[in-house]
Amino acid sequence: MKLNIFANQEQLHEAAAQTIIELLRQKPDAVLGLATGGTPVGIYEALAAAVRRGEVSFARATTFNLDEYVGLPPGHPETYRFYMEQHLFRHIDIPPEQTHIPDGNAPELERECERYERLLETAGRIDLMLLGLGHNGHIGFNEPGRVLHSRTHVAVLHPQTRKANARFFRTPEEVPTRAITMGLGSILKARTILLVVKGADKADIVHRALTGPLTTECPASLLQLHPHLVVMLDEEAATKIKRAASG
Ligand code: GLP
């Protein structure tokens, strides 16, 4: 595991964006796994700025998002499709048909999961998977529990996750109860995983995920198995890990 700690969020955003930019320069047709939530917004801004400055192109890249809520009407501002358009896709030169997000309104959700899994398989391995971390250790919407799933599946959102994401909705009741998410197998198959975590409220969980036991109760703990895991933290998220490292 490569651990990088940044003095502030701007530096972290720039460094994460730079990792993606360097990959695209070396491999213009790279396959990227993308995340949503508050964490990657600054990274996407930095990527959009780099495209504007002509420093990088996404024209030949393919993207796969981790997850999508089930049942939000198409175009709803909290769908992850809308989020991706707003924060990244409309600002970069990627052809829309090269961007993939599960369809949370598919009439048959199981079929949609199979379709997404097939698309992932056809694309080959994800070159770089960008991940955030949920307060309960979830990645994508792979929630803590007795079992984890390897493949794309319909997940029931943990009450803590619905509470955390309620800040994006008008009322807590509006937060969907289910989502389609890539499974742990699809995530761990990526050549490189870039885990980005910010803020004092994630210091405990990132410490547990990266130094604690491997357990389905903390899905992100499985990332410890990955041979190319790059972790980027801001100072606030790093406090507990740093304390543990200094004995
Ligand atoms: C969300 C997403 C995850 C994300 C995580 C953390 O619900 N499904 O992909 O990484 O929770 O979100 P945030 O970055 O807003 O803390």
PDB file of C-alpha atoms and ligand atoms in Angstrom:
ATOM      1  CA  MET A   1       0.000   0.000   0.000  1.00  0.00           C
ATOM      2  CA  LYS A   2       1.244   3.474  -0.868  1.00  0.00           C
ATOM      3  CA  LEU A   3       0.031   6.043   1.654  1.00  0.00           C
ATOM      4  CA  ASN A   4       0.140   9.756   0.839  1.00  0.00           C
ATOM      5  CA  ILE A   5      -0.959  12.405   3.314  1.00  0.00           C
ATOM      6  CA  PHE A   6      -1.647  15.938   2.123  1.00  0.00           C
ATOM      7  CA  ALA A   7      -1.555  19.166   4.103  1.00  0.00           C
ATOM      8  CA  ASN A   8      -4.822  20.335   2.577  1.00  0.00           C
ATOM      9  CA  GLN A   9      -7.639  19.206   0.321  1.00  0.00           C
ATOM     10  CA  GLU A  10      -6.494  21.245  -2.700  1.00  0.00           C
ATOM     11  CA  GLN A  11      -3.173  19.424  -2.764  1.00  0.00           C
ATOM     12  CA  LEU A  12      -4.947  16.111  -2.400  1.00  0.00           C
ATOM     13  CA  HIS A  13      -7.347  16.900  -5.258  1.00  0.00           C
ATOM     14  CA  GLU A  14      -4.470  17.954  -7.513  1.00  0.00           C
ATOM     15  CA  ALA A  15      -2.443  14.839  -6.700  1.00  0.00           C
ATOM     16  CA  ALA A  16      -5.380  12.489  -7.332  1.00  0.00           C
ATOM     17  CA  ALA A  17      -6.202  14.272 -10.597  1.00  0.00           C
ATOM     18  CA  GLN A  18      -2.541  14.093 -11.606  1.00  0.00           C
ATOM     19  CA  THR A  19      -2.531  10.312 -11.091  1.00  0.00           C
ATOM     20  CA  ILE A  20      -5.451  10.012 -13.519  1.00  0.00           C
ATOM     21  CA  ILE A  21      -3.880  12.475 -15.975  1.00  0.00           C
ATOM     22  CA  GLU A  22      -0.588  10.556 -16.006  1.00  0.00           C
ATOM     23  CA  LEU A  23      -2.421   7.295 -16.633  1.00  0.00           C
ATOM     24  CA  LEU A  24      -4.314   8.838 -19.575  1.00  0.00           C
ATOM     25  CA  ARG A  25      -1.094  10.215 -21.050  1.00  0.00           C
ATOM     26  CA  GLN A  26       0.498   6.782 -20.933  1.00  0.00           C
ATOM     27  CA  LYS A  27      -2.658   4.963 -21.929  1.00  0.00           C
ATOM     28  CA  PRO A  28      -5.177   7.229 -23.707  1.00  0.00           C
ATOM     29  CA  ASP A  29      -7.727   4.388 -23.942  1.00  0.00           C
ATOM     30  CA  ALA A  30      -7.595   3.605 -20.229  1.00  0.00           C
ATOM     31  CA  VAL A  31     -10.631   2.196 -18.434  1.00  0.00           C
ATOM     32  CA  LEU A  32     -11.468   4.280 -15.359  1.00  0.00           C
ATOM     33  CA  GLY A  33     -13.687   3.327 -12.447  1.00  0.00           C
ATOM     34  CA  LEU A  34     -15.347   6.410 -10.968  1.00  0.00           C
ATOM     35  CA  ALA A  35     -16.958   7.298  -7.664  1.00  0.00           C
ATOM     36  CA  THR A  36     -19.488   9.885  -6.560  1.00  0.00           C
ATOM     37  CA  GLY A  37     -20.214  11.563  -3.216  1.00  0.00           C
ATOM     38  CA  GLY A  38     -18.606  14.657  -1.754  1.00  0.00           C
ATOM     39  CA  THR A  39     -15.044  13.322  -1.865  1.00  0.00           C
ATOM     40  CA  PRO A  40     -14.261  13.349  -5.608  1.00  0.00           C
ATOM     41  CA  VAL A  41     -15.843  16.724  -6.495  1.00  0.00           C
ATOM     42  CA  GLY A  42     -12.549  18.632  -6.182  1.00  0.00           C
ATOM     43  CA  ILE A  43     -10.717  15.928  -8.145  1.00  0.00           C
ATOM     44  CA  TYR A  44     -13.216  16.221 -10.981  1.00  0.00           C
ATOM     45  CA  GLU A  45     -12.816  20.015 -10.942  1.00  0.00           C
ATOM     46  CA  ALA A  46      -9.058  19.602 -11.291  1.00  0.00           C
ATOM     47  CA  LEU A  47      -9.543  17.137 -14.174  1.00  0.00           C
ATOM     48  CA  ALA A  48     -11.962  19.485 -15.941  1.00  0.00           C
ATOM     49  CA  ALA A  49      -9.444  22.324 -15.591  1.00  0.00           C
ATOM     50  CA  ALA A  50      -6.674  20.141 -17.039  1.00  0.00           C
ATOM     51  CA  VAL A  51      -8.865  19.282 -20.042  1.00  0.00           C
ATOM     52  CA  ARG A  52      -9.648  22.999 -20.546  1.00  0.00           C
ATOM     53  CA  ARG A  53      -5.936  23.774 -20.513  1.00  0.00           C
ATOM     54  CA  GLY A  54      -5.386  21.053 -23.119  1.00  0.00           C
ATOM     55  CA  GLU A  55      -3.205  18.990 -20.777  1.00  0.00           C
ATOM     56  CA  VAL A  56      -5.146  15.762 -21.103  1.00  0.00           C
ATOM     57  CA  SER A  57      -7.865  14.169 -23.200  1.00  0.00           C
ATOM     58  CA  PHE A  58     -10.556  11.664 -22.281  1.00  0.00           C
ATOM     59  CA  ALA A  59     -11.560  11.158 -25.930  1.00  0.00           C
ATOM     60  CA  ARG A  60     -10.481   7.501 -25.968  1.00  0.00           C
ATOM     61  CA  ALA A  61     -11.106   6.686 -22.307  1.00  0.00           C
ATOM     62  CA  THR A  62     -13.950   4.525 -21.016  1.00  0.00           C
ATOM     63  CA  THR A  63     -15.520   5.055 -17.602  1.00  0.00           C
ATOM     64  CA  PHE A  64     -17.535   2.830 -15.301  1.00  0.00           C
ATOM     65  CA  ASN A  65     -19.212   4.313 -12.271  1.00  0.00           C
ATOM     66  CA  LEU A  66     -19.408   2.301  -9.116  1.00  0.00           C
ATOM     67  CA  ASP A  67     -23.064   2.677  -8.400  1.00  0.00           C
ATOM     68  CA  GLU A  68     -26.458   4.291  -8.910  1.00  0.00           C
ATOM     69  CA  TYR A  69     -29.543   4.728  -6.742  1.00  0.00           C
ATOM     70  CA  VAL A  70     -32.581   2.626  -7.574  1.00  0.00           C
ATOM     71  CA  GLY A  71     -35.821   4.396  -8.390  1.00  0.00           C
ATOM     72  CA  LEU A  72     -34.907   8.066  -8.642  1.00  0.00           C
ATOM     73  CA  PRO A  73     -36.581   9.538 -11.733  1.00  0.00           C
ATOM     74  CA  PRO A  74     -34.174  10.054 -14.670  1.00  0.00           C
ATOM     75  CA  GLY A  75     -32.717  13.575 -14.501  1.00  0.00           C
ATOM     76  CA  HIS A  76     -33.259  13.803 -10.731  1.00  0.00           C
ATOM     77  CA  PRO A  77     -30.384  15.963  -9.437  1.00  0.00           C
ATOM     78  CA  GLU A  78     -29.313  13.285  -6.974  1.00  0.00           C
ATOM     79  CA  THR A  79     -28.936  10.504  -9.524  1.00  0.00           C
ATOM     80  CA  TYR A  80     -25.305   9.647  -9.952  1.00  0.00           C
ATOM     81  CA  ARG A  81     -25.774  10.077 -13.721  1.00  0.00           C
ATOM     82  CA  PHE A  82     -26.729  13.710 -13.103  1.00  0.00           C
ATOM     83  CA  TYR A  83     -23.857  14.147 -10.648  1.00  0.00           C
ATOM     84  CA  MET A  84     -21.330  12.809 -13.171  1.00  0.00           C
ATOM     85  CA  GLU A  85     -22.666  15.023 -15.974  1.00  0.00           C
ATOM     86  CA  GLN A  86     -22.582  18.055 -13.706  1.00  0.00           C
ATOM     87  CA  HIS A  87     -19.183  17.518 -12.101  1.00  0.00           C
ATOM     88  CA  LEU A  88     -17.208  15.835 -14.869  1.00  0.00           C
ATOM     89  CA  PHE A  89     -18.640  14.578 -18.142  1.00  0.00           C
ATOM     90  CA  ARG A  90     -19.971  17.872 -19.498  1.00  0.00           C
ATOM     91  CA  HIS A  91     -16.598  19.519 -18.829  1.00  0.00           C
ATOM     92  CA  ILE A  92     -14.388  16.956 -20.558  1.00  0.00           C
ATOM     93  CA  ASP A  93     -14.110  15.535 -24.056  1.00  0.00           C
ATOM     94  CA  ILE A  94     -15.383  12.014 -23.403  1.00  0.00           C
ATOM     95  CA  PRO A  95     -17.998  10.696 -25.869  1.00  0.00           C
ATOM     96  CA  PRO A  96     -21.194   9.895 -23.892  1.00  0.00           C
ATOM     97  CA  GLU A  97     -21.289   6.302 -25.170  1.00  0.00           C
ATOM     98  CA  GLN A  98     -17.969   5.666 -23.423  1.00  0.00           C
ATOM     99  CA  THR A  99     -19.409   6.527 -20.007  1.00  0.00           C
ATOM    100  CA  HIS A 100     -21.211   3.797 -18.094  1.00  0.00           C
ATOM    101  CA  ILE A 101     -23.412   4.034 -15.022  1.00  0.00           C
ATOM    102  CA  PRO A 102     -25.905   1.379 -13.907  1.00  0.00           C
ATOM    103  CA  ASP A 103     -29.516   2.222 -14.780  1.00  0.00           C
ATOM    104  CA  GLY A 104     -31.393   2.515 -11.494  1.00  0.00           C
ATOM    105  CA  ASN A 105     -34.696   2.644 -13.370  1.00  0.00           C
ATOM    106  CA  ALA A 106     -34.282  -0.530 -15.370  1.00  0.00           C
ATOM    107  CA  PRO A 107     -37.530  -2.522 -15.331  1.00  0.00           C
ATOM    108  CA  GLU A 108     -35.657  -5.653 -14.284  1.00  0.00           C
ATOM    109  CA  LEU A 109     -32.886  -4.764 -11.877  1.00  0.00           C
ATOM    110  CA  GLU A 110     -31.277  -8.211 -11.869  1.00  0.00           C
ATOM    111  CA  ARG A 111     -30.952  -8.062 -15.642  1.00  0.00           C
ATOM    112  CA  GLU A 112     -29.447  -4.611 -15.399  1.00  0.00           C
ATOM    113  CA  CYS A 113     -26.832  -5.941 -12.960  1.00  0.00           C
ATOM    114  CA  GLU A 114     -25.986  -8.725 -15.411  1.00  0.00           C
ATOM    115  CA  ARG A 115     -25.778  -6.236 -18.300  1.00  0.00           C
ATOM    116  CA  TYR A 116     -23.401  -4.028 -16.303  1.00  0.00           C
ATOM    117  CA  GLU A 117     -21.260  -6.974 -15.294  1.00  0.00           C
ATOM    118  CA  ARG A 118     -21.024  -8.062 -18.946  1.00  0.00           C
ATOM    119  CA  LEU A 119     -20.016  -4.536 -19.988  1.00  0.00           C
ATOM    120  CA  LEU A 120     -17.290  -4.575 -17.355  1.00  0.00           C
ATOM    121  CA  GLU A 121     -16.041  -7.930 -18.572  1.00  0.00           C
ATOM    122  CA  THR A 122     -16.017  -6.772 -22.200  1.00  0.00           C
ATOM    123  CA  ALA A 123     -14.017  -3.671 -21.282  1.00  0.00           C
ATOM    124  CA  GLY A 124     -11.305  -5.835 -19.744  1.00  0.00           C
ATOM    125  CA  ARG A 125      -9.743  -4.787 -16.460  1.00  0.00           C
ATOM    126  CA  ILE A 126     -10.320  -1.360 -14.975  1.00  0.00           C
ATOM    127  CA  ASP A 127      -6.940   0.404 -15.079  1.00  0.00           C
ATOM    128  CA  LEU A 128      -7.645   2.759 -12.219  1.00  0.00           C
ATOM    129  CA  MET A 129     -10.529   2.581  -9.781  1.00  0.00           C
ATOM    130  CA  LEU A 130     -11.195   5.791  -7.851  1.00  0.00           C
ATOM    131  CA  LEU A 131     -12.847   5.106  -4.500  1.00  0.00           C
ATOM    132  CA  GLY A 132     -14.273   7.111  -1.631  1.00  0.00           C
ATOM    133  CA  LEU A 133     -15.040   5.593   1.751  1.00  0.00           C
ATOM    134  CA  GLY A 134     -18.342   5.503   3.599  1.00  0.00           C
ATOM    135  CA  HIS A 135     -18.407   6.261   7.336  1.00  0.00           C
ATOM    136  CA  ASN A 136     -19.351   2.641   7.966  1.00  0.00           C
ATOM    137  CA  GLY A 137     -16.576   1.249   5.769  1.00  0.00           C
ATOM    138  CA  HIS A 138     -18.641   0.837   2.619  1.00  0.00           C
ATOM    139  CA  ILE A 139     -17.147   1.151  -0.840  1.00  0.00           C
ATOM    140  CA  GLY A 140     -19.506   1.853  -3.700  1.00  0.00           C
ATOM    141  CA  PHE A 141     -22.647   0.658  -1.975  1.00  0.00           C
ATOM    142  CA  ASN A 142     -21.090  -2.562  -0.673  1.00  0.00           C
ATOM    143  CA  GLU A 143     -22.425  -2.220   2.826  1.00  0.00           C
ATOM    144  CA  PRO A 144     -21.177  -3.876   6.032  1.00  0.00           C
ATOM    145  CA  GLY A 145     -22.977  -7.090   6.934  1.00  0.00           C
ATOM    146  CA  ARG A 146     -22.632 -10.844   7.125  1.00  0.00           C
ATOM    147  CA  VAL A 147     -21.947 -11.279   3.410  1.00  0.00           C
ATOM    148  CA  LEU A 148     -20.332  -9.375   0.589  1.00  0.00           C
ATOM    149  CA  HIS A 149     -20.945  -9.820  -3.116  1.00  0.00           C
ATOM    150  CA  SER A 150     -18.348 -10.155  -5.823  1.00  0.00           C
ATOM    151  CA  ARG A 151     -20.437  -9.036  -8.779  1.00  0.00           C
ATOM    152  CA  THR A 152     -22.707  -6.107  -9.607  1.00  0.00           C
ATOM    153  CA  HIS A 153     -25.848  -6.420  -7.505  1.00  0.00           C
ATOM    154  CA  VAL A 154     -28.770  -4.611  -5.920  1.00  0.00           C
ATOM    155  CA  ALA A 155     -27.817  -3.439  -2.427  1.00  0.00           C
ATOM    156  CA  VAL A 156     -30.090  -2.379   0.400  1.00  0.00           C
ATOM    157  CA  LEU A 157     -28.654   0.799   1.853  1.00  0.00           C
ATOM    158  CA  HIS A 158     -27.570   0.761   5.485  1.00  0.00           C
ATOM    159  CA  PRO A 159     -29.513   3.231   7.684  1.00  0.00           C
ATOM    160  CA  GLN A 160     -26.200   5.009   8.422  1.00  0.00           C
ATOM    161  CA  THR A 161     -25.581   5.445   4.693  1.00  0.00           C
ATOM    162  CA  ARG A 162     -29.070   6.857   4.123  1.00  0.00           C
ATOM    163  CA  LYS A 163     -28.497   9.243   7.003  1.00  0.00           C
ATOM    164  CA  ALA A 164     -25.089  10.332   5.666  1.00  0.00           C
ATOM    165  CA  ASN A 165     -26.497  10.934   2.191  1.00  0.00           C
ATOM    166  CA  ALA A 166     -29.620  12.730   3.429  1.00  0.00           C
ATOM    167  CA  ARG A 167     -27.613  15.982   3.266  1.00  0.00           C
ATOM    168  CA  PHE A 168     -27.991  15.857  -0.508  1.00  0.00           C
ATOM    169  CA  PHE A 169     -31.800  15.464  -0.446  1.00  0.00           C
ATOM    170  CA  ARG A 170     -34.620  17.776   0.620  1.00  0.00           C
ATOM    171  CA  THR A 171     -35.886  15.302   3.226  1.00  0.00           C
ATOM    172  CA  PRO A 172     -34.281  12.145   4.699  1.00  0.00           C
ATOM    173  CA  GLU A 173     -37.250  10.069   3.459  1.00  0.00           C
ATOM    174  CA  GLU A 174     -36.337  10.899  -0.125  1.00  0.00           C
ATOM    175  CA  VAL A 175     -33.032   8.996   0.085  1.00  0.00           C
ATOM    176  CA  PRO A 176     -33.559   5.771  -1.873  1.00  0.00           C
ATOM    177  CA  THR A 177     -33.479   2.517   0.042  1.00  0.00           C
ATOM    178  CA  ARG A 178     -31.658   0.550  -2.646  1.00  0.00           C
ATOM    179  CA  ALA A 179     -28.887   0.991  -5.192  1.00  0.00           C
ATOM    180  CA  ILE A 180     -27.093  -0.967  -7.893  1.00  0.00           C
ATOM    181  CA  THR A 181     -23.408  -1.306  -7.094  1.00  0.00           C
ATOM    182  CA  MET A 182     -20.339  -2.952  -8.511  1.00  0.00           C
ATOM    183  CA  GLY A 183     -19.316  -5.835  -6.281  1.00  0.00           C
ATOM    184  CA  LEU A 184     -16.071  -6.306  -4.389  1.00  0.00           C
ATOM    185  CA  GLY A 185     -14.722  -8.668  -7.037  1.00  0.00           C
ATOM    186  CA  SER A 186     -15.144  -6.106  -9.817  1.00  0.00           C
ATOM    187  CA  ILE A 187     -13.481  -3.449  -7.657  1.00  0.00           C
ATOM    188  CA  LEU A 188     -10.568  -5.619  -6.551  1.00  0.00           C
ATOM    189  CA  LYS A 189      -9.904  -6.717 -10.142  1.00  0.00           C
ATOM    190  CA  ALA A 190      -8.801  -3.156 -11.022  1.00  0.00           C
ATOM    191  CA  ARG A 191      -5.085  -2.801 -11.815  1.00  0.00           C
ATOM    192  CA  THR A 192      -4.728   0.139  -9.426  1.00  0.00           C
ATOM    193  CA  ILE A 193      -7.098   1.324  -6.729  1.00  0.00           C
ATOM    194  CA  LEU A 194      -6.944   4.964  -5.654  1.00  0.00           C
ATOM    195  CA  LEU A 195      -8.697   5.402  -2.316  1.00  0.00           C
ATOM    196  CA  VAL A 196      -9.320   9.025  -1.371  1.00  0.00           C
ATOM    197  CA  VAL A 197     -10.486   9.931   2.128  1.00  0.00           C
ATOM    198  CA  LYS A 198     -10.925  13.364   3.662  1.00  0.00           C
ATOM    199  CA  GLY A 199     -12.049  14.848   6.950  1.00  0.00           C
ATOM    200  CA  ALA A 200     -11.793  14.181  10.684  1.00  0.00           C
ATOM    201  CA  ASP A 201     -15.083  12.248  10.638  1.00  0.00           C
ATOM    202  CA  LYS A 202     -13.383   9.511   8.547  1.00  0.00           C
ATOM    203  CA  ALA A 203     -10.196   9.192  10.652  1.00  0.00           C
ATOM    204  CA  ASP A 204     -11.536   6.208  12.612  1.00  0.00           C
ATOM    205  CA  ILE A 205     -12.969   4.274   9.710  1.00  0.00           C
ATOM    206  CA  VAL A 206      -9.952   4.725   7.441  1.00  0.00           C
ATOM    207  CA  HIS A 207      -7.719   3.518  10.256  1.00  0.00           C
ATOM    208  CA  ARG A 208      -9.961   0.495  10.800  1.00  0.00           C
ATOM    209  CA  ALA A 209     -10.196  -0.262   7.068  1.00  0.00           C
ATOM    210  CA  LEU A 210      -6.463  -0.146   6.426  1.00  0.00           C
ATOM    211  CA  THR A 211      -5.024  -1.548   9.640  1.00  0.00           C
ATOM    212  CA  GLY A 212      -7.843  -3.617  11.162  1.00  0.00           C
ATOM    213  CA  PRO A 213      -8.879  -7.211  10.450  1.00  0.00           C
ATOM    214  CA  LEU A 214     -10.308  -8.178   7.070  1.00  0.00           C
ATOM    215  CA  THR A 215     -14.021  -8.466   7.701  1.00  0.00           C
ATOM    216  CA  THR A 216     -17.327  -8.206   5.880  1.00  0.00           C
ATOM    217  CA  GLU A 217     -18.294  -5.782   8.663  1.00  0.00           C
ATOM    218  CA  CYS A 218     -15.901  -3.307   7.065  1.00  0.00           C
ATOM    219  CA  PRO A 219     -15.984  -3.901   3.289  1.00  0.00           C
ATOM    220  CA  ALA A 220     -13.082  -1.494   2.679  1.00  0.00           C
ATOM    221  CA  SER A 221     -10.835  -3.734   4.809  1.00  0.00           C
ATOM    222  CA  LEU A 222     -10.651  -6.071   1.795  1.00  0.00           C
ATOM    223  CA  LEU A 223      -8.676  -3.392  -0.006  1.00  0.00           C
ATOM    224  CA  GLN A 224      -5.714  -4.480   2.119  1.00  0.00           C
ATOM    225  CA  LEU A 225      -5.482  -7.496  -0.200  1.00  0.00           C
ATOM    226  CA  HIS A 226      -4.949  -5.376  -3.294  1.00  0.00           C
ATOM    227  CA  PRO A 227      -1.387  -5.355  -4.690  1.00  0.00           C
ATOM    228  CA  HIS A 228      -1.608  -1.799  -6.023  1.00  0.00           C
ATOM    229  CA  LEU A 229      -3.541   0.234  -3.513  1.00  0.00           C
ATOM    230  CA  VAL A 230      -2.770   3.953  -3.424  1.00  0.00           C
ATOM    231  CA  VAL A 231      -4.295   5.828  -0.485  1.00  0.00           C
ATOM    232  CA  MET A 232      -4.569   9.606  -0.425  1.00  0.00           C
ATOM    233  CA  LEU A 233      -5.643  11.257   2.821  1.00  0.00           C
ATOM    234  CA  ASP A 234      -5.840  14.801   4.058  1.00  0.00           C
ATOM    235  CA  GLU A 235      -4.260  15.577   7.443  1.00  0.00           C
ATOM    236  CA  GLU A 236      -7.605  15.348   9.222  1.00  0.00           C
ATOM    237  CA  ALA A 237      -8.455  11.888   7.944  1.00  0.00           C
ATOM    238  CA  ALA A 238      -4.915  10.714   8.668  1.00  0.00           C
ATOM    239  CA  THR A 239      -4.722  11.553  12.392  1.00  0.00           C
ATOM    240  CA  LYS A 240      -5.426   8.054  13.699  1.00  0.00           C
ATOM    241  CA  ILE A 241      -3.298   6.224  11.126  1.00  0.00           C
ATOM    242  CA  LYS A 242      -0.373   8.546  11.864  1.00  0.00           C
ATOM    243  CA  ARG A 243      -0.750   7.999  15.592  1.00  0.00           C
ATOM    244  CA  ALA A 244      -0.758   4.224  15.074  1.00  0.00           C
ATOM    245  CA  ALA A 245       2.332   4.414  12.844  1.00  0.00           C
ATOM    246  CA  SER A 246       4.265   6.501  15.345  1.00  0.00           C
ATOM    247  CA  GLY A 247       3.561   3.864  17.991  1.00  0.00           C
TER     248      GLY A 247
HETATM  249  C1  GLP B   1     -21.583   7.230  -1.136  1.00  0.00           C
HETATM  250  C2  GLP B   1     -21.176   6.449  -2.396  1.00  0.00           C
HETATM  251  C3  GLP B   1     -19.747   5.983  -2.311  1.00  0.00           C
HETATM  252  C4  GLP B   1     -18.946   7.092  -1.660  1.00  0.00           C
HETATM  253  C5  GLP B   1     -19.307   7.175  -0.207  1.00  0.00           C
HETATM  254  C6  GLP B   1     -18.687   8.321   0.542  1.00  0.00           C
HETATM  255  O1  GLP B   1     -22.836   6.918  -0.679  1.00  0.00           O
HETATM  256  N1  GLP B   1     -21.996   5.351  -2.768  1.00  0.00           N
HETATM  257  O2  GLP B   1     -19.279   5.635  -3.588  1.00  0.00           O
HETATM  258  O3  GLP B   1     -17.567   6.841  -1.777  1.00  0.00           O
HETATM  259  O4  GLP B   1     -20.709   7.107  -0.031  1.00  0.00           O
HETATM  260  O5  GLP B   1     -19.298   9.533   0.236  1.00  0.00           O
HETATM  261  P1  GLP B   1     -18.721  10.967   0.588  1.00  0.00           P
HETATM  262  O6  GLP B   1     -17.543  11.162  -0.310  1.00  0.00           O
HETATM  263  O7  GLP B   1     -19.825  11.927   0.276  1.00  0.00           O
HETATM  264  O8  GLP B   1     -18.339  10.943   2.018  1.00  0.00           O
END
